[in-house]
mmCIF file of C-alpha atoms in Angstrom:
data_model
loop_
_atom_site.group_PDB
_atom_site.id
_atom_site.type_symbol
_atom_site.label_atom_id
_atom_site.label_comp_id
_atom_site.label_asym_id
_atom_site.label_seq_id
_atom_site.Cartn_x
_atom_site.Cartn_y
_atom_site.Cartn_z
ATOM 1 C CA MET A 1 -0.280 -32.095 -19.298
ATOM 2 C CA ILE A 2 -2.703 -34.985 -18.864
ATOM 3 C CA ASN A 3 -6.443 -35.476 -18.912
ATOM 4 C CA PRO A 4 -7.472 -35.578 -15.207
ATOM 5 C CA PHE A 5 -10.738 -37.390 -16.014
ATOM 6 C CA VAL A 6 -11.164 -41.125 -16.534
ATOM 7 C CA PHE A 7 -13.598 -40.243 -19.327
ATOM 8 C CA ALA A 8 -15.250 -37.050 -20.559
ATOM 9 C CA CYS A 9 -17.796 -36.209 -23.220
ATOM 10 C CA ILE A 10 -19.913 -33.564 -24.878
ATOM 11 C CA THR A 11 -23.538 -34.651 -25.036
ATOM 12 C CA PRO A 12 -26.856 -33.114 -26.076
ATOM 13 C CA HIS A 13 -29.927 -33.091 -23.854
ATOM 14 C CA GLY A 14 -33.011 -33.316 -26.071
ATOM 15 C CA LEU A 15 -35.600 -35.316 -24.146
ATOM 16 C CA PRO A 16 -36.705 -37.485 -27.134
ATOM 17 C CA ILE A 17 -33.193 -38.996 -27.137
ATOM 18 C CA LEU A 18 -34.727 -41.267 -24.491
ATOM 19 C CA GLU A 19 -36.808 -43.764 -26.412
ATOM 20 C CA GLU A 20 -39.469 -43.681 -23.671
ATOM 21 C CA LEU A 21 -39.928 -39.938 -24.297
ATOM 22 C CA SER A 22 -39.834 -40.056 -28.110
ATOM 23 C CA GLN A 23 -43.644 -39.860 -28.314
ATOM 24 C CA GLY A 24 -43.933 -42.874 -30.565
ATOM 25 C CA ASN A 25 -41.160 -41.797 -32.961
ATOM 26 C CA PRO A 26 -38.003 -43.618 -31.806
ATOM 27 C CA GLN A 27 -36.237 -42.936 -35.120
ATOM 28 C CA LEU A 28 -36.398 -39.167 -34.561
ATOM 29 C CA MET A 29 -33.085 -38.978 -32.669
ATOM 30 C CA ALA A 30 -31.795 -42.482 -33.368
ATOM 31 C CA ARG A 31 -28.330 -41.381 -34.500
ATOM 32 C CA THR A 32 -27.826 -39.309 -31.369
ATOM 33 C CA ARG A 33 -29.247 -42.063 -29.164
ATOM 34 C CA SER A 34 -26.695 -44.470 -30.624
ATOM 35 C CA GLY A 35 -23.907 -42.000 -29.842
ATOM 36 C CA MET A 36 -25.186 -41.570 -26.287
ATOM 37 C CA LYS A 37 -25.260 -45.327 -25.745
ATOM 38 C CA GLN A 38 -21.643 -45.539 -26.869
ATOM 39 C CA LEU A 39 -20.655 -42.701 -24.537
ATOM 40 C CA GLY A 40 -22.425 -44.497 -21.695
ATOM 41 C CA THR A 41 -20.566 -47.712 -22.473
ATOM 42 C CA TRP A 42 -17.218 -45.926 -22.422
ATOM 43 C CA MET A 43 -18.103 -44.122 -19.186
ATOM 44 C CA ARG A 44 -19.064 -47.388 -17.478
ATOM 45 C CA GLU A 45 -15.846 -49.007 -18.693
ATOM 46 C CA ALA A 46 -13.906 -46.072 -17.197
ATOM 47 C CA ASP A 47 -15.546 -46.856 -13.833
ATOM 48 C CA PRO A 48 -15.830 -43.358 -12.311
ATOM 49 C CA GLU A 49 -16.516 -42.794 -8.609
ATOM 50 C CA THR A 50 -18.121 -39.432 -9.392
ATOM 51 C CA ILE A 51 -19.413 -37.650 -12.496
ATOM 52 C CA VAL A 52 -19.296 -33.867 -12.872
ATOM 53 C CA VAL A 53 -22.053 -32.532 -15.129
ATOM 54 C CA LEU A 54 -21.952 -29.067 -16.709
ATOM 55 C CA THR A 55 -25.463 -27.900 -17.622
ATOM 56 C CA PRO A 56 -26.992 -24.671 -18.962
ATOM 57 C CA HIS A 57 -30.372 -25.426 -17.366
ATOM 58 C CA GLY A 58 -29.502 -25.939 -13.693
ATOM 59 C CA LEU A 59 -29.747 -23.591 -10.723
ATOM 60 C CA LYS A 60 -28.827 -20.247 -12.261
ATOM 61 C CA ILE A 61 -27.135 -17.628 -10.089
ATOM 62 C CA ASP A 62 -26.703 -14.500 -12.177
ATOM 63 C CA GLY A 63 -23.050 -13.678 -12.699
ATOM 64 C CA MET A 64 -21.748 -16.716 -10.786
ATOM 65 C CA PHE A 65 -20.774 -20.329 -11.324
ATOM 66 C CA SER A 66 -23.331 -22.405 -9.424
ATOM 67 C CA VAL A 67 -22.053 -25.655 -7.873
ATOM 68 C CA THR A 68 -24.347 -28.136 -6.132
ATOM 69 C CA ASP A 69 -23.574 -28.614 -2.443
ATOM 70 C CA SER A 70 -26.764 -30.349 -1.359
ATOM 71 C CA SER A 71 -26.817 -33.939 -0.144
ATOM 72 C CA TYR A 72 -29.007 -35.098 -3.005
ATOM 73 C CA LEU A 73 -30.449 -34.131 -6.375
ATOM 74 C CA SER A 74 -33.827 -35.285 -7.640
ATOM 75 C CA GLY A 75 -35.963 -34.751 -10.727
ATOM 76 C CA GLU A 76 -38.231 -36.224 -13.355
ATOM 77 C CA MET A 77 -38.899 -35.962 -17.089
ATOM 78 C CA SER A 78 -42.106 -36.939 -18.833
ATOM 79 C CA GLU A 79 -43.884 -36.919 -22.189
ATOM 80 C CA GLN A 80 -45.713 -33.878 -20.810
ATOM 81 C CA THR A 81 -42.368 -32.081 -20.470
ATOM 82 C CA VAL A 82 -41.468 -32.904 -24.084
ATOM 83 C CA ALA A 83 -44.826 -31.653 -25.320
ATOM 84 C CA GLY A 84 -44.573 -28.461 -23.285
ATOM 85 C CA MET A 85 -41.250 -27.550 -24.896
ATOM 86 C CA VAL A 86 -42.991 -27.196 -28.255
ATOM 87 C CA GLY A 87 -46.113 -25.502 -26.889
ATOM 88 C CA ASP A 88 -48.390 -28.523 -26.395
ATOM 89 C CA ARG A 89 -49.878 -28.044 -22.907
ATOM 90 C CA ARG A 90 -51.232 -31.549 -22.370
ATOM 91 C CA GLU A 91 -52.574 -32.381 -18.928
ATOM 92 C CA ASP A 92 -51.512 -36.005 -18.607
ATOM 93 C CA LYS A 93 -47.854 -36.688 -17.876
ATOM 94 C CA GLY A 94 -47.672 -39.895 -19.879
ATOM 95 C CA VAL A 95 -44.449 -41.859 -19.415
ATOM 96 C CA THR A 96 -42.264 -40.467 -16.611
ATOM 97 C CA VAL A 97 -38.561 -41.082 -15.961
ATOM 98 C CA GLU A 98 -37.373 -40.292 -12.417
ATOM 99 C CA PHE A 99 -33.858 -39.585 -11.138
ATOM 100 C CA ASN A 100 -32.323 -39.450 -7.675
ATOM 101 C CA ARG A 101 -28.594 -38.969 -7.177
ATOM 102 C CA ALA A 102 -26.268 -38.360 -4.241
ATOM 103 C CA VAL A 103 -23.879 -35.411 -4.460
ATOM 104 C CA ASP A 104 -20.121 -35.774 -4.024
ATOM 105 C CA ARG A 105 -19.958 -32.894 -1.561
ATOM 106 C CA ASP A 106 -16.263 -33.337 -0.894
ATOM 107 C CA LEU A 107 -15.407 -32.675 -4.536
ATOM 108 C CA ALA A 108 -18.014 -29.907 -4.772
ATOM 109 C CA LYS A 109 -16.505 -28.085 -1.802
ATOM 110 C CA ARG A 110 -12.996 -28.465 -3.259
ATOM 111 C CA ILE A 111 -14.106 -26.884 -6.531
ATOM 112 C CA VAL A 112 -15.884 -23.988 -4.826
ATOM 113 C CA ALA A 113 -13.020 -23.245 -2.437
ATOM 114 C CA ALA A 114 -10.414 -23.277 -5.219
ATOM 115 C CA ALA A 115 -12.493 -21.108 -7.558
ATOM 116 C CA ASP A 116 -13.165 -18.641 -4.747
ATOM 117 C CA LYS A 117 -9.455 -18.507 -3.906
ATOM 118 C CA ALA A 118 -8.776 -17.686 -7.573
ATOM 119 C CA ALA A 119 -11.260 -14.770 -7.322
ATOM 120 C CA LEU A 120 -13.763 -16.369 -9.676
ATOM 121 C CA PRO A 121 -17.447 -15.696 -8.928
ATOM 122 C CA VAL A 122 -18.728 -19.000 -7.539
ATOM 123 C CA ALA A 123 -21.505 -20.122 -5.196
ATOM 124 C CA ALA A 124 -22.155 -23.399 -3.395
ATOM 125 C CA ALA A 125 -25.888 -24.101 -3.717
ATOM 126 C CA ASN A 126 -27.983 -26.013 -1.184
ATOM 127 C CA PHE A 127 -31.666 -26.176 -0.217
ATOM 128 C CA ALA A 128 -33.807 -26.590 2.898
ATOM 129 C CA THR A 129 -31.351 -28.207 5.340
ATOM 130 C CA ALA A 130 -27.571 -28.335 5.672
ATOM 131 C CA GLU A 131 -27.520 -32.080 4.998
ATOM 132 C CA GLY A 132 -29.697 -35.166 4.964
ATOM 133 C CA PRO A 133 -32.762 -36.174 2.918
ATOM 134 C CA PHE A 134 -34.308 -32.695 2.885
ATOM 135 C CA SER A 135 -31.103 -31.210 1.474
ATOM 136 C CA THR A 136 -32.214 -31.887 -2.120
ATOM 137 C CA LEU A 137 -31.911 -29.645 -5.157
ATOM 138 C CA PRO A 138 -33.846 -30.202 -8.416
ATOM 139 C CA LEU A 139 -32.280 -31.930 -11.387
ATOM 140 C CA ASP A 140 -32.770 -30.385 -14.831
ATOM 141 C CA TRP A 141 -33.052 -32.148 -18.186
ATOM 142 C CA GLY A 142 -29.570 -30.964 -19.121
ATOM 143 C CA VAL A 143 -28.307 -33.317 -16.411
ATOM 144 C CA MET A 144 -30.909 -36.078 -16.511
ATOM 145 C CA VAL A 145 -30.788 -36.825 -20.252
ATOM 146 C CA PRO A 146 -27.050 -37.639 -20.370
ATOM 147 C CA LEU A 147 -27.147 -39.341 -16.947
ATOM 148 C CA TYR A 148 -29.797 -41.732 -18.280
ATOM 149 C CA PHE A 149 -27.006 -43.427 -20.239
ATOM 150 C CA MET A 150 -24.358 -43.267 -17.503
ATOM 151 C CA PRO A 151 -23.472 -45.316 -14.394
ATOM 152 C CA ASP A 152 -25.365 -44.508 -11.199
ATOM 153 C CA VAL A 153 -22.685 -42.796 -9.106
ATOM 154 C CA PRO A 154 -22.592 -39.562 -7.056
ATOM 155 C CA ILE A 155 -22.486 -36.372 -9.094
ATOM 156 C CA VAL A 156 -21.569 -32.703 -8.931
ATOM 157 C CA VAL A 157 -23.569 -30.292 -11.095
ATOM 158 C CA VAL A 158 -22.129 -26.990 -12.320
ATOM 159 C CA THR A 159 -24.205 -24.296 -14.036
ATOM 160 C CA PRO A 160 -22.251 -21.479 -15.721
ATOM 161 C CA SER A 161 -23.371 -17.891 -16.271
ATOM 162 C CA ARG A 162 -23.324 -16.013 -19.551
ATOM 163 C CA ARG A 163 -22.392 -12.847 -17.668
ATOM 164 C CA ILE A 164 -18.983 -14.361 -16.932
ATOM 165 C CA SER A 165 -16.279 -13.976 -19.581
ATOM 166 C CA TYR A 166 -15.236 -16.837 -21.838
ATOM 167 C CA GLU A 167 -11.733 -16.609 -20.399
ATOM 168 C CA ASP A 168 -13.071 -17.154 -16.880
ATOM 169 C CA HIS A 169 -14.989 -20.223 -18.040
ATOM 170 C CA ILE A 170 -11.685 -21.667 -19.224
ATOM 171 C CA ARG A 171 -10.051 -20.684 -15.913
ATOM 172 C CA PHE A 172 -12.866 -22.370 -14.006
ATOM 173 C CA GLY A 173 -12.349 -25.496 -16.095
ATOM 174 C CA ALA A 174 -8.631 -25.526 -15.275
ATOM 175 C CA ILE A 175 -9.463 -25.256 -11.565
ATOM 176 C CA LEU A 176 -12.020 -28.058 -11.911
ATOM 177 C CA GLY A 177 -9.453 -30.302 -13.569
ATOM 178 C CA GLU A 178 -6.805 -29.539 -10.949
ATOM 179 C CA GLN A 179 -9.175 -30.271 -8.068
ATOM 180 C CA VAL A 180 -10.136 -33.572 -9.666
ATOM 181 C CA ARG A 181 -6.457 -34.447 -9.994
ATOM 182 C CA GLN A 182 -5.707 -33.489 -6.385
ATOM 183 C CA SER A 183 -8.710 -35.427 -5.068
ATOM 184 C CA GLY A 184 -7.232 -38.716 -6.258
ATOM 185 C CA LYS A 185 -10.727 -39.828 -7.288
ATOM 186 C CA ARG A 186 -11.801 -41.438 -10.526
ATOM 187 C CA VAL A 187 -14.016 -38.731 -11.997
ATOM 188 C CA GLY A 188 -15.966 -38.493 -15.253
ATOM 189 C CA LEU A 189 -17.008 -35.230 -16.913
ATOM 190 C CA ILE A 190 -20.067 -34.424 -19.020
ATOM 191 C CA ALA A 191 -20.493 -31.109 -20.841
ATOM 192 C CA SER A 192 -24.205 -31.103 -21.623
ATOM 193 C CA CYS A 193 -24.563 -28.975 -24.756
ATOM 194 C CA ASP A 194 -27.262 -28.487 -27.345
ATOM 195 C CA TRP A 195 -26.203 -26.195 -30.165
ATOM 196 C CA SER A 196 -28.082 -23.837 -32.459
ATOM 197 C CA HIS A 197 -31.812 -23.682 -31.743
ATOM 198 C CA ALA A 198 -32.887 -21.774 -34.873
ATOM 199 C CA HIS A 199 -32.882 -24.526 -37.511
ATOM 200 C CA ASP A 200 -36.644 -24.769 -38.100
ATOM 201 C CA VAL A 201 -39.046 -22.039 -39.160
ATOM 202 C CA ASN A 202 -41.776 -23.869 -37.228
ATOM 203 C CA GLY A 203 -39.650 -24.304 -34.094
ATOM 204 C CA PRO A 204 -40.038 -22.128 -30.989
ATOM 205 C CA TYR A 205 -37.143 -19.861 -32.078
ATOM 206 C CA GLY A 206 -37.815 -19.808 -35.814
ATOM 207 C CA TYR A 207 -35.135 -20.149 -38.493
ATOM 208 C CA HIS A 208 -31.929 -18.212 -39.057
ATOM 209 C CA GLU A 209 -29.144 -19.072 -41.483
ATOM 210 C CA ASP A 210 -26.570 -18.397 -38.753
ATOM 211 C CA ALA A 211 -27.731 -21.575 -37.017
ATOM 212 C CA VAL A 212 -26.398 -23.709 -39.858
ATOM 213 C CA GLU A 213 -23.113 -21.793 -40.037
ATOM 214 C CA LEU A 214 -22.505 -21.797 -36.287
ATOM 215 C CA ASP A 215 -23.090 -25.540 -36.008
ATOM 216 C CA ARG A 216 -20.862 -26.180 -39.037
ATOM 217 C CA ARG A 217 -18.022 -24.310 -37.376
ATOM 218 C CA VAL A 218 -18.561 -26.034 -34.018
ATOM 219 C CA VAL A 219 -18.405 -29.461 -35.695
ATOM 220 C CA ALA A 220 -15.130 -28.492 -37.392
ATOM 221 C CA SER A 221 -13.660 -27.131 -34.160
ATOM 222 C CA LEU A 222 -14.545 -30.221 -32.140
ATOM 223 C CA LYS A 223 -13.212 -32.572 -34.799
ATOM 224 C CA GLU A 224 -9.935 -30.620 -34.720
ATOM 225 C CA ASP A 225 -9.840 -30.626 -30.887
ATOM 226 C CA GLU A 226 -9.861 -26.825 -30.974
ATOM 227 C CA ILE A 227 -12.796 -26.210 -28.644
ATOM 228 C CA GLU A 228 -11.554 -22.701 -27.873
ATOM 229 C CA LYS A 229 -12.632 -21.582 -31.351
ATOM 230 C CA VAL A 230 -16.207 -21.298 -30.060
ATOM 231 C CA MET A 231 -14.991 -18.060 -28.446
ATOM 232 C CA GLU A 232 -14.743 -16.496 -31.918
ATOM 233 C CA PHE A 233 -18.479 -16.237 -32.640
ATOM 234 C CA ALA A 234 -19.734 -12.663 -32.812
ATOM 235 C CA ALA A 235 -22.524 -11.677 -30.414
ATOM 236 C CA PRO A 236 -25.116 -11.159 -33.205
ATOM 237 C CA MET A 237 -24.432 -14.644 -34.566
ATOM 238 C CA ILE A 238 -24.940 -16.188 -31.123
ATOM 239 C CA ASP A 239 -28.151 -14.216 -30.715
ATOM 240 C CA HIS A 240 -29.437 -15.413 -34.101
ATOM 241 C CA ALA A 241 -28.373 -19.060 -33.767
ATOM 242 C CA LYS A 242 -29.181 -19.463 -30.063
ATOM 243 C CA PRO A 243 -26.707 -22.163 -28.978
ATOM 244 C CA ASP A 244 -26.570 -23.208 -25.323
ATOM 245 C CA GLY A 245 -23.370 -25.244 -25.501
ATOM 246 C CA ILE A 246 -20.580 -22.663 -25.726
ATOM 247 C CA TRP A 247 -20.147 -22.072 -21.995
ATOM 248 C CA GLN A 248 -20.050 -25.705 -20.887
ATOM 249 C CA ALA A 249 -17.703 -26.572 -23.776
ATOM 250 C CA LEU A 250 -15.284 -23.866 -22.651
ATOM 251 C CA ILE A 251 -15.219 -25.258 -19.107
ATOM 252 C CA LEU A 252 -14.361 -28.655 -20.600
ATOM 253 C CA ALA A 253 -11.670 -26.975 -22.725
ATOM 254 C CA GLY A 254 -10.095 -25.521 -19.595
ATOM 255 C CA ALA A 255 -10.338 -28.828 -17.746
ATOM 256 C CA ILE A 256 -8.737 -30.925 -20.500
ATOM 257 C CA PRO A 257 -5.662 -29.291 -22.083
ATOM 258 C CA ARG A 258 -5.463 -29.258 -25.872
ATOM 259 C CA GLU A 259 -2.618 -31.771 -25.973
ATOM 260 C CA ALA A 260 -4.601 -34.195 -23.763
ATOM 261 C CA ARG A 261 -7.758 -34.281 -25.904
ATOM 262 C CA ASN A 262 -7.816 -37.831 -27.179
ATOM 263 C CA SER A 263 -11.219 -37.416 -28.824
ATOM 264 C CA THR A 264 -13.715 -39.363 -30.905
ATOM 265 C CA PHE A 265 -16.393 -37.369 -32.735
ATOM 266 C CA LEU A 266 -19.418 -39.660 -32.900
ATOM 267 C CA SER A 267 -22.386 -37.784 -34.305
ATOM 268 C CA TYR A 268 -24.109 -34.582 -35.355
ATOM 269 C CA GLU A 269 -27.739 -34.240 -36.407
ATOM 270 C CA VAL A 270 -30.616 -31.761 -36.465
ATOM 271 C CA PRO A 271 -33.762 -33.895 -36.276
ATOM 272 C CA THR A 272 -35.934 -31.024 -35.015
ATOM 273 C CA TYR A 273 -35.083 -27.361 -34.420
ATOM 274 C CA PHE A 274 -31.763 -27.693 -32.543
ATOM 275 C CA GLY A 275 -28.369 -29.215 -33.291
ATOM 276 C CA MET A 276 -26.956 -32.114 -31.264
ATOM 277 C CA MET A 277 -23.432 -33.553 -31.096
ATOM 278 C CA THR A 278 -21.830 -36.471 -29.259
ATOM 279 C CA VAL A 279 -18.067 -36.368 -28.655
ATOM 280 C CA ALA A 280 -15.854 -38.526 -26.427
ATOM 281 C CA TYR A 281 -12.613 -37.548 -24.679
ATOM 282 C CA HIS A 282 -10.695 -40.637 -23.619
ATOM 283 C CA ALA A 283 -8.142 -40.871 -20.831
ATOM 284 C CA GLN A 284 -4.591 -41.236 -22.138
#
């Protein structure tokens, strides 16, 4: 078995990773920002034609894998967005970072058709018109933050559903990897994952000791290239810790077989209320 991707990675998506959106505190996520810059360098060196991004914050279709099939994707992030995430409802946007990307519809359609043939619940998502400039879906911060560091190439965005079993996330990942291989294209993969969100009593989700334990176990699993171990967390622990990375990580696990995970664990930190990790998966 081989890694079908020219480069893959697990990234976080906290907006202050972008220095422009750090609200005057660029040291806040400096370790993670350094890891993201390294991932971006490796992705550019791998020279992908397309990047597939797995995000928990995209177009959610309950009980289905959502795959972008619009012509374009567009979005923006601002200091106002960062402030709003912690309850500060400022009126001025401040610094704004805008994104516009084309969609690799050929690869998107391949993924959807193969997943549908395998009886997985999947939907191709579009908006407004069948194609052209009005066929544009919104980009979420789970996509835009990692893409900030990556080459400007067409993308495909996949949003999983927590109603779908872990096993089917792995199956979807295997189908994704096979379709990339069959396409003959140079494709990169990003699993956009923040981890436990209950590290800070003053954060929006409060504090729970399970957040520390869950992140500790995820770090160990990723360092050992045993991503599948994230399936072992009990439901109460997930509820207490509030990670959003499990589902995207399992798709990556299905897409890159265990024996093909030539990984480099770069960083882990908890500068605010949620855990963030950067991990690279190199082509062999």
